[in-house]
Amino acid sequence: MTELIVPLKRPIVGTFIHYSLITRLKNQNYKFKSYNRLLELAKASVEAGVTLFFFSIKDFDFKQNVIVGTSFDIGSNQWKQDYYPLPDVLYHRAGEGSNKFIIEHIEDILDQYQVMKVNYQSYFDKWEVYRDLSQIDETSKYLPYSVLYQEVSDLKNFLKQNNEAYLKGVRGGRGRWIFRIQKKPKGEFEYSYYVNKTITGQAESWEDLVTEIFKFFGETKFIIQKEINLIKINDSKVDFRAELQRDGEGKINIIGVSARIGKNQSPITIHSSAYPIELLLKEFLYYPDIVLKELMTKVHQFLFTIYESLEKVYGTFGEIGIDFGIDQDGDIWFIEPNAKSAKVSLMKAYDQETFHQAFVNPLLFSKYLYMKKSNEFDKGLMRSWEYEDEDEYENDRE
């Protein structure tokens, strides 16, 4: 049997990331995009008072159900590896990619051992989210009209009713799998998408448009969504990313709402500049104080409603990134949720203290889940002691 380290603090939080990141940490390689976020989470674990390690699919020992975990040692300022038992809480930060079935197998094992999760689900399917939220009265009014693409006639019928459409892959984020279409007066179609840079083109016929769409999506399923007439700054569209998290008491907090100004002609607003929502609305769009206050009240109500409705459908989440837009009439529209927000816009828009808190909260929530489970177990033991006979206790429970 592999000798395990003895964790000093409970809960033990295992953070699931891609194995390429583990390799870089193990080699003390700090020069990659997500390094600051990993380091921020490692430092936050000290503040939260939990034991934290990172692991990938290649670090899981299926025979002994132990994990080779990678953790940051503050004393030596280096990343180290050691053996860990199965965690008390799983914090899933890895993309599925081609290892979907291995990841699902690991999650099944952790479920068997009743390992708790910061986020009940590690991804969202855009069509399932639309379908489910459209059946909830409180959220249906925030949803732009959408249909699931099943055959070419679905898109043709949609474009008969709308001059513009967004095609979005049901999975994937960060601007991937988004294809914008705009009808032109003479029957041609203008389109754009983002792959490392904004690509624009024009299809002279319906057949040419369909060819371009399937060249882009391949076998990827996608939805067709009505375009939101978003507010703009100098012809650049603006949308918003809100970071909501549960804290150490299990309460939902709005950590920050970042306004993202897209690049001209880009179908997406990521990889762009970001500002706190109040600053942008006041300093860039000159909203009067009273209008801004009323709008922010509506925004906060919208965010809590979406968060709580998603939990009704999918289960408890420790954090959700919520993308939304505000149109030219001041109406709020839900765009999509993110189960694994990279918090890039938050980092751009807010100060270091706010950014740091976004890494502390998931660990405080992990601690909350662990303590809640421990207290429930203790109460169960105390209740069992009230009975002289164990069978009597079991009968009463039934």
mmCIF file of C-alpha atoms in Angstrom:
data_model
loop_
_atom_site.group_PDB
_atom_site.id
_atom_site.type_symbol
_atom_site.label_atom_id
_atom_site.label_comp_id
_atom_site.label_asym_id
_atom_site.label_seq_id
_atom_site.Cartn_x
_atom_site.Cartn_y
_atom_site.Cartn_z
ATOM 1 C CA MET A 1 0.000 0.000 0.000
ATOM 2 C CA THR A 2 1.267 3.454 -0.944
ATOM 3 C CA GLU A 3 2.219 5.470 2.086
ATOM 4 C CA LEU A 4 0.012 8.549 2.369
ATOM 5 C CA ILE A 5 0.913 11.914 3.762
ATOM 6 C CA VAL A 6 -0.985 12.981 6.872
ATOM 7 C CA PRO A 7 -2.908 16.184 6.023
ATOM 8 C CA LEU A 8 -2.750 18.756 8.763
ATOM 9 C CA LYS A 9 -6.052 20.441 8.007
ATOM 10 C CA ARG A 10 -9.485 19.328 6.954
ATOM 11 C CA PRO A 11 -11.157 19.510 4.571
ATOM 12 C CA ILE A 12 -8.844 18.175 1.909
ATOM 13 C CA VAL A 13 -9.740 19.887 -1.371
ATOM 14 C CA GLY A 14 -8.621 18.174 -4.563
ATOM 15 C CA THR A 15 -8.529 20.530 -7.549
ATOM 16 C CA PHE A 16 -8.838 18.752 -10.869
ATOM 17 C CA ILE A 17 -6.814 20.367 -13.705
ATOM 18 C CA HIS A 18 -5.295 19.301 -17.024
ATOM 19 C CA TYR A 19 -2.194 17.089 -16.825
ATOM 20 C CA SER A 20 -0.167 19.529 -18.961
ATOM 21 C CA LEU A 21 -0.500 22.074 -16.146
ATOM 22 C CA ILE A 22 0.656 19.521 -13.576
ATOM 23 C CA THR A 23 3.734 18.857 -15.709
ATOM 24 C CA ARG A 24 4.574 22.551 -15.786
ATOM 25 C CA LEU A 25 4.114 22.947 -12.040
ATOM 26 C CA LYS A 26 6.242 19.890 -11.350
ATOM 27 C CA ASN A 27 8.995 21.408 -13.512
ATOM 28 C CA GLN A 28 8.683 24.739 -11.664
ATOM 29 C CA ASN A 29 7.594 26.360 -14.934
ATOM 30 C CA TYR A 30 5.711 29.563 -14.133
ATOM 31 C CA LYS A 31 5.419 30.970 -17.660
ATOM 32 C CA PHE A 32 1.900 30.036 -18.768
ATOM 33 C CA LYS A 33 -1.385 31.912 -18.815
ATOM 34 C CA SER A 34 -3.213 30.209 -15.975
ATOM 35 C CA TYR A 35 -0.252 30.096 -13.573
ATOM 36 C CA ASN A 36 -1.314 33.160 -11.575
ATOM 37 C CA ARG A 37 -4.740 31.647 -10.986
ATOM 38 C CA LEU A 38 -3.270 28.359 -9.738
ATOM 39 C CA LEU A 39 -0.892 30.208 -7.439
ATOM 40 C CA GLU A 40 -3.698 32.464 -6.204
ATOM 41 C CA LEU A 41 -5.787 29.410 -5.316
ATOM 42 C CA ALA A 42 -2.837 27.770 -3.542
ATOM 43 C CA LYS A 43 -2.262 30.896 -1.444
ATOM 44 C CA ALA A 44 -5.973 31.210 -0.748
ATOM 45 C CA SER A 45 -5.959 27.697 0.775
ATOM 46 C CA VAL A 46 -3.708 28.954 3.574
ATOM 47 C CA GLU A 47 -6.083 31.819 4.295
ATOM 48 C CA ALA A 48 -9.115 29.518 4.162
ATOM 49 C CA GLY A 49 -7.444 26.930 6.429
ATOM 50 C CA VAL A 50 -7.820 23.934 4.129
ATOM 51 C CA THR A 51 -5.458 21.382 2.599
ATOM 52 C CA LEU A 52 -5.325 21.891 -1.161
ATOM 53 C CA PHE A 53 -3.685 19.846 -3.900
ATOM 54 C CA PHE A 54 -3.935 19.779 -7.693
ATOM 55 C CA PHE A 55 -4.229 16.594 -9.719
ATOM 56 C CA SER A 56 -4.977 15.326 -13.234
ATOM 57 C CA ILE A 57 -6.237 12.105 -14.802
ATOM 58 C CA LYS A 58 -2.667 10.761 -14.837
ATOM 59 C CA ASP A 59 -2.260 11.242 -11.070
ATOM 60 C CA PHE A 60 -5.101 8.961 -10.008
ATOM 61 C CA ASP A 61 -4.175 5.459 -8.797
ATOM 62 C CA PHE A 62 -7.253 3.390 -9.653
ATOM 63 C CA LYS A 63 -5.995 0.275 -7.822
ATOM 64 C CA GLN A 64 -5.454 1.926 -4.446
ATOM 65 C CA ASN A 65 -7.701 4.986 -4.854
ATOM 66 C CA VAL A 66 -4.941 7.404 -3.931
ATOM 67 C CA ILE A 67 -3.740 10.486 -5.753
ATOM 68 C CA VAL A 68 -0.353 11.969 -6.520
ATOM 69 C CA GLY A 69 -1.135 15.548 -5.585
ATOM 70 C CA THR A 70 0.796 18.690 -6.472
ATOM 71 C CA SER A 71 0.819 21.487 -3.901
ATOM 72 C CA PHE A 72 2.637 24.755 -3.377
ATOM 73 C CA ASP A 73 5.111 24.903 -0.510
ATOM 74 C CA ILE A 74 5.256 28.498 0.706
ATOM 75 C CA GLY A 75 8.441 27.919 2.706
ATOM 76 C CA SER A 76 10.527 26.847 -0.298
ATOM 77 C CA ASN A 77 8.394 28.750 -2.842
ATOM 78 C CA GLN A 78 8.198 25.597 -4.941
ATOM 79 C CA TRP A 79 5.672 23.055 -6.153
ATOM 80 C CA LYS A 80 5.953 19.606 -4.597
ATOM 81 C CA GLN A 81 4.262 16.250 -5.086
ATOM 82 C CA ASP A 82 3.117 13.718 -2.530
ATOM 83 C CA TYR A 83 0.504 11.007 -2.082
ATOM 84 C CA TYR A 84 -2.936 12.082 -0.884
ATOM 85 C CA PRO A 85 -6.057 10.165 0.037
ATOM 86 C CA LEU A 86 -9.265 10.857 -1.843
ATOM 87 C CA PRO A 87 -10.276 14.449 -1.116
ATOM 88 C CA ASP A 88 -13.195 15.505 1.048
ATOM 89 C CA VAL A 89 -14.219 18.028 -1.615
ATOM 90 C CA LEU A 90 -13.641 18.082 -5.384
ATOM 91 C CA TYR A 91 -13.072 21.392 -7.164
ATOM 92 C CA HIS A 92 -13.308 20.586 -10.882
ATOM 93 C CA ARG A 93 -11.284 23.005 -13.034
ATOM 94 C CA ALA A 94 -10.262 20.718 -15.931
ATOM 95 C CA GLY A 95 -11.713 20.721 -19.408
ATOM 96 C CA GLU A 96 -13.010 17.395 -20.638
ATOM 97 C CA GLY A 97 -11.349 17.261 -24.064
ATOM 98 C CA SER A 98 -10.545 13.810 -25.356
ATOM 99 C CA ASN A 99 -10.375 12.306 -21.861
ATOM 100 C CA LYS A 100 -14.104 12.565 -21.182
ATOM 101 C CA PHE A 101 -14.591 8.911 -20.236
ATOM 102 C CA ILE A 102 -11.584 8.785 -17.885
ATOM 103 C CA ILE A 103 -12.799 11.953 -16.165
ATOM 104 C CA GLU A 104 -16.278 10.486 -15.795
ATOM 105 C CA HIS A 105 -14.768 7.300 -14.329
ATOM 106 C CA ILE A 106 -12.811 9.309 -11.751
ATOM 107 C CA GLU A 107 -15.941 11.288 -10.861
ATOM 108 C CA ASP A 108 -17.886 8.028 -10.453
ATOM 109 C CA ILE A 109 -15.276 6.738 -7.997
ATOM 110 C CA LEU A 110 -15.371 9.981 -6.025
ATOM 111 C CA ASP A 111 -19.182 9.809 -5.983
ATOM 112 C CA GLN A 112 -19.022 6.281 -4.568
ATOM 113 C CA TYR A 113 -16.887 7.593 -1.713
ATOM 114 C CA GLN A 114 -19.320 10.504 -1.202
ATOM 115 C CA VAL A 115 -16.751 13.141 -2.066
ATOM 116 C CA MET A 116 -18.538 16.495 -2.069
ATOM 117 C CA LYS A 117 -18.292 18.931 -4.967
ATOM 118 C CA VAL A 118 -17.863 22.688 -5.041
ATOM 119 C CA ASN A 119 -19.922 22.642 -8.237
ATOM 120 C CA TYR A 120 -22.524 19.952 -8.688
ATOM 121 C CA GLN A 121 -21.949 20.003 -12.447
ATOM 122 C CA SER A 122 -18.719 20.768 -14.268
ATOM 123 C CA TYR A 123 -20.195 22.143 -17.499
ATOM 124 C CA PHE A 124 -23.403 23.512 -19.015
ATOM 125 C CA ASP A 125 -25.072 22.511 -22.277
ATOM 126 C CA LYS A 126 -26.453 25.719 -23.807
ATOM 127 C CA TRP A 127 -29.535 24.070 -25.256
ATOM 128 C CA GLU A 128 -30.397 22.227 -22.046
ATOM 129 C CA VAL A 129 -29.984 25.465 -20.071
ATOM 130 C CA TYR A 130 -32.299 27.335 -22.464
ATOM 131 C CA ARG A 131 -34.861 24.533 -22.444
ATOM 132 C CA ASP A 132 -34.880 24.233 -18.661
ATOM 133 C CA LEU A 133 -34.854 27.944 -17.794
ATOM 134 C CA SER A 134 -37.577 28.686 -20.362
ATOM 135 C CA GLN A 135 -39.908 26.543 -18.231
ATOM 136 C CA ILE A 136 -39.318 28.684 -15.138
ATOM 137 C CA ASP A 137 -41.501 31.811 -15.008
ATOM 138 C CA GLU A 138 -38.907 33.910 -13.189
ATOM 139 C CA THR A 139 -36.215 33.307 -15.832
ATOM 140 C CA SER A 140 -38.069 32.814 -19.130
ATOM 141 C CA LYS A 141 -38.437 36.582 -19.654
ATOM 142 C CA TYR A 142 -34.639 36.970 -19.721
ATOM 143 C CA LEU A 143 -34.008 34.446 -22.519
ATOM 144 C CA PRO A 144 -33.435 35.483 -26.149
ATOM 145 C CA TYR A 145 -35.410 33.241 -28.516
ATOM 146 C CA SER A 146 -33.395 30.136 -29.419
ATOM 147 C CA VAL A 147 -33.884 26.861 -31.289
ATOM 148 C CA LEU A 148 -31.775 23.731 -31.522
ATOM 149 C CA TYR A 149 -30.389 23.192 -35.003
ATOM 150 C CA GLN A 150 -31.457 19.801 -36.328
ATOM 151 C CA GLU A 151 -31.771 20.354 -40.074
ATOM 152 C CA VAL A 152 -31.106 23.093 -42.628
ATOM 153 C CA SER A 153 -34.761 24.171 -42.652
ATOM 154 C CA ASP A 154 -34.442 25.227 -38.971
ATOM 155 C CA LEU A 155 -31.917 27.907 -39.916
ATOM 156 C CA LYS A 156 -33.765 28.909 -43.098
ATOM 157 C CA ASN A 157 -37.018 29.426 -41.168
ATOM 158 C CA PHE A 158 -35.205 31.357 -38.455
ATOM 159 C CA LEU A 159 -33.633 33.737 -40.967
ATOM 160 C CA LYS A 160 -37.011 34.336 -42.620
ATOM 161 C CA GLN A 161 -38.116 35.914 -39.342
ATOM 162 C CA ASN A 162 -34.799 37.531 -38.326
ATOM 163 C CA ASN A 163 -32.151 39.433 -40.263
ATOM 164 C CA GLU A 164 -29.417 38.367 -37.854
ATOM 165 C CA ALA A 165 -28.635 35.173 -35.927
ATOM 166 C CA TYR A 166 -25.992 33.757 -33.643
ATOM 167 C CA LEU A 167 -25.066 30.099 -33.997
ATOM 168 C CA LYS A 168 -23.524 28.731 -30.811
ATOM 169 C CA GLY A 169 -22.067 25.311 -30.073
ATOM 170 C CA VAL A 170 -23.976 23.708 -27.210
ATOM 171 C CA ARG A 171 -20.661 23.122 -25.454
ATOM 172 C CA GLY A 172 -17.551 25.239 -25.162
ATOM 173 C CA GLY A 173 -16.798 28.744 -23.996
ATOM 174 C CA ARG A 174 -14.245 31.563 -24.296
ATOM 175 C CA GLY A 175 -15.581 32.546 -27.707
ATOM 176 C CA ARG A 176 -15.276 29.114 -29.301
ATOM 177 C CA TRP A 177 -18.036 27.812 -31.555
ATOM 178 C CA ILE A 178 -19.799 31.140 -32.157
ATOM 179 C CA PHE A 179 -20.803 32.065 -35.711
ATOM 180 C CA ARG A 180 -22.709 35.288 -36.471
ATOM 181 C CA ILE A 181 -24.887 35.714 -39.589
ATOM 182 C CA GLN A 182 -26.367 38.894 -41.034
ATOM 183 C CA LYS A 183 -28.705 38.954 -44.066
ATOM 184 C CA LYS A 184 -27.900 41.529 -46.743
ATOM 185 C CA PRO A 185 -30.441 43.261 -49.004
ATOM 186 C CA LYS A 186 -29.553 41.419 -52.222
ATOM 187 C CA GLY A 187 -29.743 37.895 -50.799
ATOM 188 C CA GLU A 188 -26.126 37.459 -49.742
ATOM 189 C CA PHE A 189 -25.039 36.789 -46.150
ATOM 190 C CA GLU A 190 -22.281 38.374 -44.101
ATOM 191 C CA TYR A 191 -20.741 36.158 -41.430
ATOM 192 C CA SER A 192 -18.070 36.349 -38.747
ATOM 193 C CA TYR A 193 -16.457 34.105 -36.163
ATOM 194 C CA TYR A 194 -13.424 34.080 -33.903
ATOM 195 C CA VAL A 195 -10.494 31.670 -34.148
ATOM 196 C CA ASN A 196 -7.457 33.397 -32.605
ATOM 197 C CA LYS A 197 -8.660 36.486 -34.472
ATOM 198 C CA THR A 198 -11.920 37.760 -35.937
ATOM 199 C CA ILE A 199 -12.681 36.217 -39.332
ATOM 200 C CA THR A 200 -15.276 37.905 -41.551
ATOM 201 C CA GLY A 201 -16.651 36.825 -44.895
ATOM 202 C CA GLN A 202 -19.570 37.013 -47.275
ATOM 203 C CA ALA A 203 -21.574 34.138 -48.723
ATOM 204 C CA GLU A 204 -23.152 35.034 -52.074
ATOM 205 C CA SER A 205 -25.871 32.382 -51.798
ATOM 206 C CA TRP A 206 -27.727 30.225 -49.293
ATOM 207 C CA GLU A 207 -25.720 27.199 -50.401
ATOM 208 C CA ASP A 208 -22.455 29.030 -49.832
ATOM 209 C CA LEU A 209 -23.578 30.052 -46.334
ATOM 210 C CA VAL A 210 -24.473 26.464 -45.397
ATOM 211 C CA THR A 211 -21.056 25.323 -46.649
ATOM 212 C CA GLU A 212 -19.285 27.885 -44.453
ATOM 213 C CA ILE A 213 -21.382 26.926 -41.412
ATOM 214 C CA PHE A 214 -20.581 23.246 -41.691
ATOM 215 C CA LYS A 215 -16.959 23.979 -42.424
ATOM 216 C CA PHE A 216 -16.916 25.802 -39.079
ATOM 217 C CA PHE A 217 -19.020 23.485 -36.890
ATOM 218 C CA GLY A 218 -18.364 20.064 -38.419
ATOM 219 C CA GLU A 219 -20.130 17.547 -36.174
ATOM 220 C CA THR A 220 -20.552 20.011 -33.291
ATOM 221 C CA LYS A 221 -24.175 20.526 -32.217
ATOM 222 C CA PHE A 222 -25.296 24.135 -32.106
ATOM 223 C CA ILE A 223 -28.243 26.361 -31.305
ATOM 224 C CA ILE A 224 -29.650 29.263 -33.318
ATOM 225 C CA GLN A 225 -30.226 32.339 -31.194
ATOM 226 C CA LYS A 226 -31.789 35.718 -31.849
ATOM 227 C CA GLU A 227 -29.274 38.540 -31.649
ATOM 228 C CA ILE A 228 -29.536 40.938 -28.726
ATOM 229 C CA ASN A 229 -29.411 44.616 -29.659
ATOM 230 C CA LEU A 230 -26.638 45.230 -27.137
ATOM 231 C CA ILE A 231 -25.579 48.644 -25.913
ATOM 232 C CA LYS A 232 -22.496 49.891 -27.741
ATOM 233 C CA ILE A 233 -19.506 52.158 -27.294
ATOM 234 C CA ASN A 234 -18.167 53.543 -30.590
ATOM 235 C CA ASP A 235 -19.835 50.717 -32.557
ATOM 236 C CA SER A 236 -18.297 48.090 -30.266
ATOM 237 C CA LYS A 237 -20.747 45.824 -28.452
ATOM 238 C CA VAL A 238 -20.776 45.616 -24.671
ATOM 239 C CA ASP A 239 -21.785 42.619 -22.595
ATOM 240 C CA PHE A 240 -21.163 41.586 -19.003
ATOM 241 C CA ARG A 241 -19.624 38.753 -16.983
ATOM 242 C CA ALA A 242 -20.800 38.469 -13.388
ATOM 243 C CA GLU A 243 -18.943 36.285 -10.909
ATOM 244 C CA LEU A 244 -21.233 34.852 -8.238
ATOM 245 C CA GLN A 245 -19.957 32.585 -5.463
ATOM 246 C CA ARG A 246 -21.115 31.029 -2.242
ATOM 247 C CA ASP A 247 -19.063 31.986 0.810
ATOM 248 C CA GLY A 248 -18.066 30.297 4.064
ATOM 249 C CA GLU A 249 -21.662 30.526 5.308
ATOM 250 C CA GLY A 250 -23.135 29.130 2.101
ATOM 251 C CA LYS A 251 -24.550 32.507 1.060
ATOM 252 C CA ILE A 252 -24.481 33.749 -2.531
ATOM 253 C CA ASN A 253 -22.249 36.778 -3.152
ATOM 254 C CA ILE A 254 -21.826 38.894 -6.277
ATOM 255 C CA ILE A 255 -18.044 39.224 -6.370
ATOM 256 C CA GLY A 256 -17.956 41.542 -9.350
ATOM 257 C CA VAL A 257 -19.726 42.391 -12.607
ATOM 258 C CA SER A 258 -17.324 43.159 -15.447
ATOM 259 C CA ALA A 259 -18.372 45.094 -18.539
ATOM 260 C CA ARG A 260 -16.580 43.833 -21.651
ATOM 261 C CA ILE A 261 -16.138 46.050 -24.691
ATOM 262 C CA GLY A 262 -15.764 43.974 -27.830
ATOM 263 C CA LYS A 263 -13.500 44.716 -30.740
ATOM 264 C CA ASN A 264 -15.074 46.241 -33.834
ATOM 265 C CA GLN A 265 -16.907 43.618 -35.959
ATOM 266 C CA SER A 266 -16.070 40.834 -33.514
ATOM 267 C CA PRO A 267 -18.969 38.427 -32.776
ATOM 268 C CA ILE A 268 -17.694 38.013 -29.212
ATOM 269 C CA THR A 269 -16.521 40.288 -26.405
ATOM 270 C CA ILE A 270 -13.869 38.134 -24.758
ATOM 271 C CA HIS A 271 -10.171 38.944 -25.278
ATOM 272 C CA SER A 272 -11.252 42.571 -24.841
ATOM 273 C CA SER A 273 -11.012 45.416 -22.357
ATOM 274 C CA ALA A 274 -13.060 45.151 -19.146
ATOM 275 C CA TYR A 275 -14.323 47.596 -16.507
ATOM 276 C CA PRO A 276 -16.565 47.421 -13.443
ATOM 277 C CA ILE A 277 -20.150 47.743 -14.662
ATOM 278 C CA GLU A 278 -20.901 50.915 -12.666
ATOM 279 C CA LEU A 279 -17.811 52.656 -14.006
ATOM 280 C CA LEU A 280 -18.614 51.850 -17.623
ATOM 281 C CA LEU A 281 -22.264 52.865 -17.412
ATOM 282 C CA LYS A 282 -21.456 56.119 -15.660
ATOM 283 C CA GLU A 283 -18.175 57.198 -17.250
ATOM 284 C CA PHE A 284 -18.572 55.803 -20.783
ATOM 285 C CA LEU A 285 -22.345 55.901 -21.325
ATOM 286 C CA TYR A 286 -23.156 58.773 -18.924
ATOM 287 C CA TYR A 287 -25.989 57.093 -17.032
ATOM 288 C CA PRO A 288 -27.445 59.491 -14.418
ATOM 289 C CA ASP A 289 -27.033 58.296 -10.821
ATOM 290 C CA ILE A 290 -30.729 57.572 -10.316
ATOM 291 C CA VAL A 291 -30.965 55.539 -13.544
ATOM 292 C CA LEU A 292 -27.764 53.675 -12.675
ATOM 293 C CA LYS A 293 -29.054 52.809 -9.205
ATOM 294 C CA GLU A 294 -32.346 51.465 -10.581
ATOM 295 C CA LEU A 295 -30.560 49.436 -13.244
ATOM 296 C CA MET A 296 -28.098 47.926 -10.771
ATOM 297 C CA THR A 297 -30.999 46.849 -8.557
ATOM 298 C CA LYS A 298 -32.501 45.078 -11.583
ATOM 299 C CA VAL A 299 -29.140 43.516 -12.475
ATOM 300 C CA HIS A 300 -28.619 42.126 -8.970
ATOM 301 C CA GLN A 301 -32.146 40.720 -8.880
ATOM 302 C CA PHE A 302 -31.595 39.126 -12.290
ATOM 303 C CA LEU A 303 -28.282 37.544 -11.213
ATOM 304 C CA PHE A 304 -29.666 35.999 -8.022
ATOM 305 C CA THR A 305 -32.705 34.718 -9.940
ATOM 306 C CA ILE A 306 -30.580 33.037 -12.610
ATOM 307 C CA TYR A 307 -28.178 31.525 -10.053
ATOM 308 C CA GLU A 308 -30.930 30.101 -7.872
ATOM 309 C CA SER A 309 -32.884 28.813 -10.885
ATOM 310 C CA LEU A 310 -29.818 27.018 -12.248
ATOM 311 C CA GLU A 311 -29.379 25.361 -8.854
ATOM 312 C CA LYS A 312 -33.009 24.227 -8.889
ATOM 313 C CA VAL A 313 -32.327 22.410 -12.138
ATOM 314 C CA TYR A 314 -28.744 21.172 -11.713
ATOM 315 C CA GLY A 315 -27.972 21.159 -7.984
ATOM 316 C CA THR A 316 -25.799 23.327 -5.748
ATOM 317 C CA PHE A 317 -22.969 25.437 -7.154
ATOM 318 C CA GLY A 318 -20.181 27.128 -5.255
ATOM 319 C CA GLU A 319 -19.680 29.523 -8.150
ATOM 320 C CA ILE A 320 -21.151 30.414 -11.521
ATOM 321 C CA GLY A 321 -19.986 32.951 -14.063
ATOM 322 C CA ILE A 322 -23.078 34.521 -15.646
ATOM 323 C CA ASP A 323 -22.874 36.262 -19.022
ATOM 324 C CA PHE A 324 -25.635 38.721 -19.843
ATOM 325 C CA GLY A 325 -26.407 41.719 -22.006
ATOM 326 C CA ILE A 326 -28.333 44.966 -21.688
ATOM 327 C CA ASP A 327 -30.100 46.130 -24.842
ATOM 328 C CA GLN A 328 -30.725 49.622 -26.154
ATOM 329 C CA ASP A 329 -34.039 49.752 -24.265
ATOM 330 C CA GLY A 330 -32.421 48.882 -20.938
ATOM 331 C CA ASP A 331 -33.757 45.310 -20.833
ATOM 332 C CA ILE A 332 -31.545 42.561 -19.406
ATOM 333 C CA TRP A 333 -30.900 39.358 -21.391
ATOM 334 C CA PHE A 334 -29.298 36.150 -20.175
ATOM 335 C CA ILE A 335 -26.573 34.843 -22.496
ATOM 336 C CA GLU A 336 -25.040 31.795 -20.805
ATOM 337 C CA PRO A 337 -23.665 30.390 -17.523
ATOM 338 C CA ASN A 338 -20.084 29.257 -16.952
ATOM 339 C CA ALA A 339 -19.267 26.468 -14.504
ATOM 340 C CA LYS A 340 -15.512 27.042 -14.856
ATOM 341 C CA SER A 341 -15.053 30.754 -15.237
ATOM 342 C CA ALA A 342 -11.400 31.689 -15.773
ATOM 343 C CA LYS A 343 -12.086 35.044 -14.044
ATOM 344 C CA VAL A 344 -10.084 36.892 -16.698
ATOM 345 C CA SER A 345 -12.542 39.795 -16.957
ATOM 346 C CA LEU A 346 -12.659 40.066 -13.172
ATOM 347 C CA MET A 347 -8.867 40.310 -13.068
ATOM 348 C CA LYS A 348 -8.886 43.036 -15.741
ATOM 349 C CA ALA A 349 -11.707 45.069 -14.226
ATOM 350 C CA TYR A 350 -11.172 44.860 -10.470
ATOM 351 C CA ASP A 351 -8.426 45.287 -7.887
ATOM 352 C CA GLN A 352 -6.196 42.543 -6.504
ATOM 353 C CA GLU A 353 -8.225 42.194 -3.305
ATOM 354 C CA THR A 354 -11.424 41.423 -5.229
ATOM 355 C CA PHE A 355 -9.595 39.029 -7.540
ATOM 356 C CA HIS A 356 -8.030 37.227 -4.568
ATOM 357 C CA GLN A 357 -11.405 36.864 -2.831
ATOM 358 C CA ALA A 358 -12.711 35.005 -5.868
ATOM 359 C CA PHE A 359 -10.236 32.225 -5.019
ATOM 360 C CA VAL A 360 -10.785 32.268 -1.277
ATOM 361 C CA ASN A 361 -14.567 31.835 -1.506
ATOM 362 C CA PRO A 362 -14.641 28.408 -3.222
ATOM 363 C CA LEU A 363 -12.345 27.078 -0.499
ATOM 364 C CA LEU A 364 -14.394 28.653 2.293
ATOM 365 C CA PHE A 365 -17.458 27.083 0.705
ATOM 366 C CA SER A 366 -15.618 23.740 0.607
ATOM 367 C CA LYS A 367 -15.022 24.145 4.327
ATOM 368 C CA TYR A 368 -18.700 24.991 4.822
ATOM 369 C CA LEU A 369 -19.773 21.817 2.988
ATOM 370 C CA TYR A 370 -17.360 19.704 5.013
ATOM 371 C CA MET A 371 -18.431 21.158 8.365
ATOM 372 C CA LYS A 372 -22.093 20.836 7.486
ATOM 373 C CA LYS A 373 -21.648 17.167 6.602
ATOM 374 C CA SER A 374 -19.608 16.559 9.777
ATOM 375 C CA ASN A 375 -22.240 18.240 11.949
ATOM 376 C CA GLU A 376 -25.003 16.195 10.358
ATOM 377 C CA PHE A 377 -23.008 13.027 11.028
ATOM 378 C CA ASP A 378 -22.436 14.055 14.657
ATOM 379 C CA LYS A 379 -26.143 14.777 15.107
ATOM 380 C CA GLY A 380 -26.934 11.360 13.700
ATOM 381 C CA LEU A 381 -24.603 9.731 16.222
ATOM 382 C CA MET A 382 -26.090 11.710 19.090
ATOM 383 C CA ARG A 383 -29.577 10.750 18.018
ATOM 384 C CA SER A 384 -28.606 7.073 17.881
ATOM 385 C CA TRP A 385 -27.361 7.280 21.490
ATOM 386 C CA GLU A 386 -30.864 8.246 22.617
ATOM 387 C CA TYR A 387 -31.949 4.685 21.922
ATOM 388 C CA GLU A 388 -30.874 1.755 24.007
ATOM 389 C CA ASP A 389 -31.443 -0.605 21.130
ATOM 390 C CA GLU A 390 -29.884 -0.023 17.693
ATOM 391 C CA ASP A 391 -32.807 -1.739 15.952
ATOM 392 C CA GLU A 392 -35.193 0.677 17.649
ATOM 393 C CA TYR A 393 -33.203 3.594 16.173
ATOM 394 C CA GLU A 394 -33.286 2.088 12.671
ATOM 395 C CA ASN A 395 -37.015 1.424 12.890
ATOM 396 C CA ASP A 396 -37.677 4.998 13.963
ATOM 397 C CA ARG A 397 -35.636 6.318 11.023
ATOM 398 C CA GLU A 398 -37.768 4.322 8.611
#
